[in-house]
PDB file of C-alpha atoms in Angstrom:
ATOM      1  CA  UNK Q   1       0.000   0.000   0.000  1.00  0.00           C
ATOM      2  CA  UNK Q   2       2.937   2.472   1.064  1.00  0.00           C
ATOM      3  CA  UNK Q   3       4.532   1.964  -2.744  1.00  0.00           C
ATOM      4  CA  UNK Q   4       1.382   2.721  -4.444  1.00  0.00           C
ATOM      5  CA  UNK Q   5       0.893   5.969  -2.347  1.00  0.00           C
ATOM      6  CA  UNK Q   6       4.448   6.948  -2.384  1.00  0.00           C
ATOM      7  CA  UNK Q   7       4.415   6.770  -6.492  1.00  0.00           C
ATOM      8  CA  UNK Q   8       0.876   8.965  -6.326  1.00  0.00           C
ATOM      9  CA  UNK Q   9       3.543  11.023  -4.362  1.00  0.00           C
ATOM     10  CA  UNK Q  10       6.285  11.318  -6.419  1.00  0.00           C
ATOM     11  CA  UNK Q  11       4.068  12.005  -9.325  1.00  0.00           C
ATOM     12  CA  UNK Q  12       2.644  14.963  -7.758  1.00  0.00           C
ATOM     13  CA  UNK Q  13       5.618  16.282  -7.308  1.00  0.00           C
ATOM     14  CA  UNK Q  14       6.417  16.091 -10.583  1.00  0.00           C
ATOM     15  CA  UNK Q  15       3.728  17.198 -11.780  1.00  0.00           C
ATOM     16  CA  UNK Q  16       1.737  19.487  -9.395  1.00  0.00           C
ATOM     17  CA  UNK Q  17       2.593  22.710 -10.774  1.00  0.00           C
ATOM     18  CA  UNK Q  18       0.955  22.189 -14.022  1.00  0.00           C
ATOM     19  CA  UNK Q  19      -2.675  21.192 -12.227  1.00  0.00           C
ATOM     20  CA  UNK Q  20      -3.076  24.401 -10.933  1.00  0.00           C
ATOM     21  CA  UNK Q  21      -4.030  25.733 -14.224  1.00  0.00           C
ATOM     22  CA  UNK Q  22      -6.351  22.691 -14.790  1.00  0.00           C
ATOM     23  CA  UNK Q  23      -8.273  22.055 -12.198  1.00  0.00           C
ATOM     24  CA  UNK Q  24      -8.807  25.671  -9.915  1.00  0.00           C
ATOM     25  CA  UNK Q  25     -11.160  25.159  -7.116  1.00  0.00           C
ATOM     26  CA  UNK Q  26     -11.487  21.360  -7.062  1.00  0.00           C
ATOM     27  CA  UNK Q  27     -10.693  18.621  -5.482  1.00  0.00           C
ATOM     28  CA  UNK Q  28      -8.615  15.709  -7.046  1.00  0.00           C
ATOM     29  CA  UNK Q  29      -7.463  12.244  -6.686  1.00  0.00           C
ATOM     30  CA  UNK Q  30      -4.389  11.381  -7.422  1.00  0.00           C
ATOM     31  CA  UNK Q  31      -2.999   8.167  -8.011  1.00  0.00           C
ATOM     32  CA  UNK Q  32       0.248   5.992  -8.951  1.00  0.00           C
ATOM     33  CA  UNK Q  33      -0.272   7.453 -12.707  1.00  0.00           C
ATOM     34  CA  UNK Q  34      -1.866  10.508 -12.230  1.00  0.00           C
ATOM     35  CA  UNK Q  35      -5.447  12.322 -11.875  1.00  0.00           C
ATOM     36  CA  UNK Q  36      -7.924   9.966 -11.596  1.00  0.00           C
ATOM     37  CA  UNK Q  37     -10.850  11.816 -11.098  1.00  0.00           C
ATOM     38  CA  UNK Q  38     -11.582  15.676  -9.714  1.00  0.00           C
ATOM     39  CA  UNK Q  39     -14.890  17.427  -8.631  1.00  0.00           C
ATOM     40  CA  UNK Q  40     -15.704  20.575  -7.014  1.00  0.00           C
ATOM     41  CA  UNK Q  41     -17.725  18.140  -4.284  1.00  0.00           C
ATOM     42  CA  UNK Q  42     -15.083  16.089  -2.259  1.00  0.00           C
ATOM     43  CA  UNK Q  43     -18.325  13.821  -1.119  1.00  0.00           C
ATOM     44  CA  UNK Q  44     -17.890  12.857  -5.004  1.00  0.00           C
ATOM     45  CA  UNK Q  45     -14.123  11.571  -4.391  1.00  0.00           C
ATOM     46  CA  UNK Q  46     -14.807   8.889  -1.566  1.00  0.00           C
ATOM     47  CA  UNK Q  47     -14.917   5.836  -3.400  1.00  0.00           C
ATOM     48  CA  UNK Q  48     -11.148   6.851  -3.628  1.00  0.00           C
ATOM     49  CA  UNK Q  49     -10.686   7.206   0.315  1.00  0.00           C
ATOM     50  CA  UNK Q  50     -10.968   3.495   0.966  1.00  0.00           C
ATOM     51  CA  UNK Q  51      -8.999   2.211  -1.517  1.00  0.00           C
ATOM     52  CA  UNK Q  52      -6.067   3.848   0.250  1.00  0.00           C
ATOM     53  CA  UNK Q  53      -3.660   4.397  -2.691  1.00  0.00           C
ATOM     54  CA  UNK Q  54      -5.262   7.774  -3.839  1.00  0.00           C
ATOM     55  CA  UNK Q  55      -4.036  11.684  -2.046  1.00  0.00           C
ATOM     56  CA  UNK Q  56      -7.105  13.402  -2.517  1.00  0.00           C
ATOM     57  CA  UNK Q  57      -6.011  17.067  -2.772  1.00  0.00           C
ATOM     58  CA  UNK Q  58      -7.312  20.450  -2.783  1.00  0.00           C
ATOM     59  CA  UNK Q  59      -6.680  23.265  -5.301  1.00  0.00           C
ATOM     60  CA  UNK Q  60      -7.539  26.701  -4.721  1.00  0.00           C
ATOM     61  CA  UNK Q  61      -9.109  29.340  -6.372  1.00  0.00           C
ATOM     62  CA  UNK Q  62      -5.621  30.810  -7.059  1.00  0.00           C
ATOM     63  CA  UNK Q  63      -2.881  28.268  -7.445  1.00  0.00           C
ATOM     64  CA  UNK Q  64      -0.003  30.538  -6.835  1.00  0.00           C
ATOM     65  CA  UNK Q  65      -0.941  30.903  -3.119  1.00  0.00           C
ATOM     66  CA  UNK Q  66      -0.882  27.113  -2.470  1.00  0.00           C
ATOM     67  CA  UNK Q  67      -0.027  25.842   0.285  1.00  0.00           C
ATOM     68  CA  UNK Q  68       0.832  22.253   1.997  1.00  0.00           C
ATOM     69  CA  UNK Q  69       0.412  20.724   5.515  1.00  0.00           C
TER      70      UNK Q  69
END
């Protein structure tokens, strides 16, 4: 399980900056290869929670001022 999130990992980090300009104000889930599915309701992403290889993130109305925890 780790692997499969730490690849949805390292693919975010490779690609995060260009989803900013994709997807503003939605929320996305984010696999071992990529975006699997985003919505601007993160009730619509929970079939991705459980399977426990998926970051669901958020990005904001203006990219440039993202943040991470």
């Amino acid at each position: 399980m780790m692997k499969k999130l730490h690849k949805a990992m390292v693919w975010l980090q490779k690609n995060g900056q260009k989803l900013g300009s994709q997807y503003k104000d939605q929320w996305l889930a984010i696999g071992p290869s990529g975006v699997k599915s985003h919505s601007k309701s993160y009730a619509k992403l929970y079939p991705y929670l459980e399977s426990k290889e998926f970051l669901i993130i958020k990005v904001p109305r203006n990219p440039k001022s993202a943040y991470v925890y």
